[in-house]
């Protein structure tokens, strides 16, 4: 045989110790890899959130600009309508005065 029982038991203990060490190292590698992936996923999540926020801010600015343009158009239209109404009122007053003056003749 060559190997004594004590030698075999000693080798068995060494192999068990090596196996346990290997298991611990593997578990540590798995833990590190899991943490690395977790950090990577967090970075990706932050990048996506930042992109979404940029787009939302851009959309908000565009909506605000469009609203300001509508307000400006509304003011312009109101001014135009006020001018037309004033002109129409002036015409109505002029016609009324002319009518009254003609009746008095």
PDB file of C-alpha atoms in Angstrom:
ATOM      1  CA  UNK A   1       0.000   0.000   0.000  1.00  0.00           C
ATOM      2  CA  UNK A   2       2.616   2.508   0.868  1.00  0.00           C
ATOM      3  CA  UNK A   3       0.632   5.060   2.844  1.00  0.00           C
ATOM      4  CA  UNK A   4      -0.193   4.458   6.441  1.00  0.00           C
ATOM      5  CA  UNK A   5      -3.595   5.180   7.918  1.00  0.00           C
ATOM      6  CA  UNK A   6      -2.157   8.178   9.761  1.00  0.00           C
ATOM      7  CA  UNK A   7      -0.783   9.564   6.494  1.00  0.00           C
ATOM      8  CA  UNK A   8      -4.130   9.051   4.792  1.00  0.00           C
ATOM      9  CA  UNK A   9      -5.987  10.718   7.670  1.00  0.00           C
ATOM     10  CA  UNK A  10      -3.527  13.601   7.547  1.00  0.00           C
ATOM     11  CA  UNK A  11      -4.043  13.971   3.778  1.00  0.00           C
ATOM     12  CA  UNK A  12      -7.797  13.828   4.300  1.00  0.00           C
ATOM     13  CA  UNK A  13      -7.586  16.657   6.851  1.00  0.00           C
ATOM     14  CA  UNK A  14      -5.377  18.678   4.511  1.00  0.00           C
ATOM     15  CA  UNK A  15      -7.838  18.147   1.663  1.00  0.00           C
ATOM     16  CA  UNK A  16     -10.759  19.120   3.894  1.00  0.00           C
ATOM     17  CA  UNK A  17      -8.903  22.279   4.954  1.00  0.00           C
ATOM     18  CA  UNK A  18      -8.071  23.068   1.324  1.00  0.00           C
ATOM     19  CA  UNK A  19     -11.683  22.458   0.324  1.00  0.00           C
ATOM     20  CA  UNK A  20     -12.942  24.758   3.094  1.00  0.00           C
ATOM     21  CA  UNK A  21     -10.418  27.434   2.104  1.00  0.00           C
ATOM     22  CA  UNK A  22     -11.504  27.118  -1.535  1.00  0.00           C
ATOM     23  CA  UNK A  23     -15.181  27.375  -0.554  1.00  0.00           C
ATOM     24  CA  UNK A  24     -14.506  30.514   1.476  1.00  0.00           C
ATOM     25  CA  UNK A  25     -12.504  32.071  -1.358  1.00  0.00           C
ATOM     26  CA  UNK A  26     -15.242  31.205  -3.847  1.00  0.00           C
ATOM     27  CA  UNK A  27     -17.906  32.656  -1.548  1.00  0.00           C
ATOM     28  CA  UNK A  28     -15.836  35.822  -1.171  1.00  0.00           C
ATOM     29  CA  UNK A  29     -15.388  36.094  -4.960  1.00  0.00           C
ATOM     30  CA  UNK A  30     -19.129  35.605  -5.458  1.00  0.00           C
ATOM     31  CA  UNK A  31     -19.856  38.268  -2.838  1.00  0.00           C
ATOM     32  CA  UNK A  32     -17.435  40.732  -4.472  1.00  0.00           C
ATOM     33  CA  UNK A  33     -18.860  40.051  -7.930  1.00  0.00           C
ATOM     34  CA  UNK A  34     -22.390  40.504  -6.619  1.00  0.00           C
ATOM     35  CA  UNK A  35     -21.398  43.837  -5.031  1.00  0.00           C
ATOM     36  CA  UNK A  36     -19.701  44.913  -8.271  1.00  0.00           C
ATOM     37  CA  UNK A  37     -22.846  44.138 -10.273  1.00  0.00           C
ATOM     38  CA  UNK A  38     -24.963  45.900  -7.693  1.00  0.00           C
ATOM     39  CA  UNK A  39     -22.796  49.055  -8.025  1.00  0.00           C
ATOM     40  CA  UNK A  40     -22.934  48.790 -11.815  1.00  0.00           C
ATOM     41  CA  UNK A  41     -26.719  48.515 -11.734  1.00  0.00           C
ATOM     42  CA  UNK A  42     -26.923  51.550  -9.418  1.00  0.00           C
ATOM     43  CA  UNK A  43     -24.732  53.522 -11.837  1.00  0.00           C
ATOM     44  CA  UNK A  44     -26.966  52.511 -14.729  1.00  0.00           C
ATOM     45  CA  UNK A  45     -30.051  53.478 -12.749  1.00  0.00           C
ATOM     46  CA  UNK A  46     -28.536  56.890 -11.945  1.00  0.00           C
ATOM     47  CA  UNK A  47     -27.593  57.407 -15.591  1.00  0.00           C
ATOM     48  CA  UNK A  48     -31.142  56.593 -16.713  1.00  0.00           C
ATOM     49  CA  UNK A  49     -32.644  58.849 -14.038  1.00  0.00           C
ATOM     50  CA  UNK A  50     -30.323  61.686 -15.086  1.00  0.00           C
ATOM     51  CA  UNK A  51     -31.317  61.252 -18.731  1.00  0.00           C
ATOM     52  CA  UNK A  52     -35.009  61.202 -17.799  1.00  0.00           C
ATOM     53  CA  UNK A  53     -34.565  64.353 -15.705  1.00  0.00           C
ATOM     54  CA  UNK A  54     -32.751  66.097 -18.579  1.00  0.00           C
ATOM     55  CA  UNK A  55     -35.546  65.221 -20.983  1.00  0.00           C
ATOM     56  CA  UNK A  56     -38.219  66.275 -18.494  1.00  0.00           C
ATOM     57  CA  UNK A  57     -36.447  69.595 -17.968  1.00  0.00           C
ATOM     58  CA  UNK A  58     -36.183  70.095 -21.732  1.00  0.00           C
ATOM     59  CA  UNK A  59     -39.895  69.271 -22.151  1.00  0.00           C
ATOM     60  CA  UNK A  60     -40.779  71.615 -19.284  1.00  0.00           C
ATOM     61  CA  UNK A  61     -38.813  74.458 -20.871  1.00  0.00           C
ATOM     62  CA  UNK A  62     -40.447  73.820 -24.248  1.00  0.00           C
ATOM     63  CA  UNK A  63     -43.912  73.789 -22.647  1.00  0.00           C
ATOM     64  CA  UNK A  64     -43.135  77.009 -20.784  1.00  0.00           C
ATOM     65  CA  UNK A  65     -41.928  78.651 -24.005  1.00  0.00           C
ATOM     66  CA  UNK A  66     -45.083  77.507 -25.835  1.00  0.00           C
ATOM     67  CA  UNK A  67     -47.250  78.866 -23.004  1.00  0.00           C
ATOM     68  CA  UNK A  68     -45.418  82.198 -23.131  1.00  0.00           C
ATOM     69  CA  UNK A  69     -45.958  82.346 -26.899  1.00  0.00           C
ATOM     70  CA  UNK A  70     -49.680  81.658 -26.400  1.00  0.00           C
ATOM     71  CA  UNK A  71     -49.891  84.429 -23.813  1.00  0.00           C
ATOM     72  CA  UNK A  72     -48.142  86.810 -26.210  1.00  0.00           C
ATOM     73  CA  UNK A  73     -50.506  85.816 -29.019  1.00  0.00           C
ATOM     74  CA  UNK A  74     -53.467  86.280 -26.678  1.00  0.00           C
ATOM     75  CA  UNK A  75     -52.275  89.751 -25.692  1.00  0.00           C
ATOM     76  CA  UNK A  76     -51.760  90.665 -29.342  1.00  0.00           C
ATOM     77  CA  UNK A  77     -55.218  89.387 -30.242  1.00  0.00           C
ATOM     78  CA  UNK A  78     -56.784  91.212 -27.285  1.00  0.00           C
ATOM     79  CA  UNK A  79     -55.052  94.432 -28.326  1.00  0.00           C
ATOM     80  CA  UNK A  80     -56.244  93.969 -31.907  1.00  0.00           C
ATOM     81  CA  UNK A  81     -59.822  93.270 -30.754  1.00  0.00           C
ATOM     82  CA  UNK A  82     -59.733  96.281 -28.419  1.00  0.00           C
ATOM     83  CA  UNK A  83     -58.576  98.432 -31.328  1.00  0.00           C
ATOM     84  CA  UNK A  84     -61.360  97.071 -33.565  1.00  0.00           C
ATOM     85  CA  UNK A  85     -63.962  97.614 -30.850  1.00  0.00           C
ATOM     86  CA  UNK A  86     -62.723 101.145 -30.247  1.00  0.00           C
ATOM     87  CA  UNK A  87     -62.840 101.829 -33.975  1.00  0.00           C
ATOM     88  CA  UNK A  88     -66.340 100.319 -34.224  1.00  0.00           C
ATOM     89  CA  UNK A  89     -67.473 102.340 -31.219  1.00  0.00           C
ATOM     90  CA  UNK A  90     -66.034 105.516 -32.749  1.00  0.00           C
ATOM     91  CA  UNK A  91     -67.843 104.698 -36.022  1.00  0.00           C
ATOM     92  CA  UNK A  92     -71.108 104.080 -34.141  1.00  0.00           C
ATOM     93  CA  UNK A  93     -70.770 107.367 -32.241  1.00  0.00           C
ATOM     94  CA  UNK A  94     -69.934 109.227 -35.467  1.00  0.00           C
ATOM     95  CA  UNK A  95     -72.955 107.707 -37.258  1.00  0.00           C
ATOM     96  CA  UNK A  96     -75.203 108.504 -34.280  1.00  0.00           C
ATOM     97  CA  UNK A  97     -73.965 112.110 -34.192  1.00  0.00           C
ATOM     98  CA  UNK A  98     -74.417 112.464 -37.950  1.00  0.00           C
ATOM     99  CA  UNK A  99     -77.917 110.992 -37.692  1.00  0.00           C
ATOM    100  CA  UNK A 100     -78.855 113.363 -34.879  1.00  0.00           C
ATOM    101  CA  UNK A 101     -77.420 116.337 -36.777  1.00  0.00           C
ATOM    102  CA  UNK A 102     -79.325 115.382 -39.935  1.00  0.00           C
ATOM    103  CA  UNK A 103     -82.572 115.074 -37.986  1.00  0.00           C
ATOM    104  CA  UNK A 104     -82.025 118.499 -36.494  1.00  0.00           C
ATOM    105  CA  UNK A 105     -81.745 120.038 -39.980  1.00  0.00           C
TER     106      UNK A 105
END
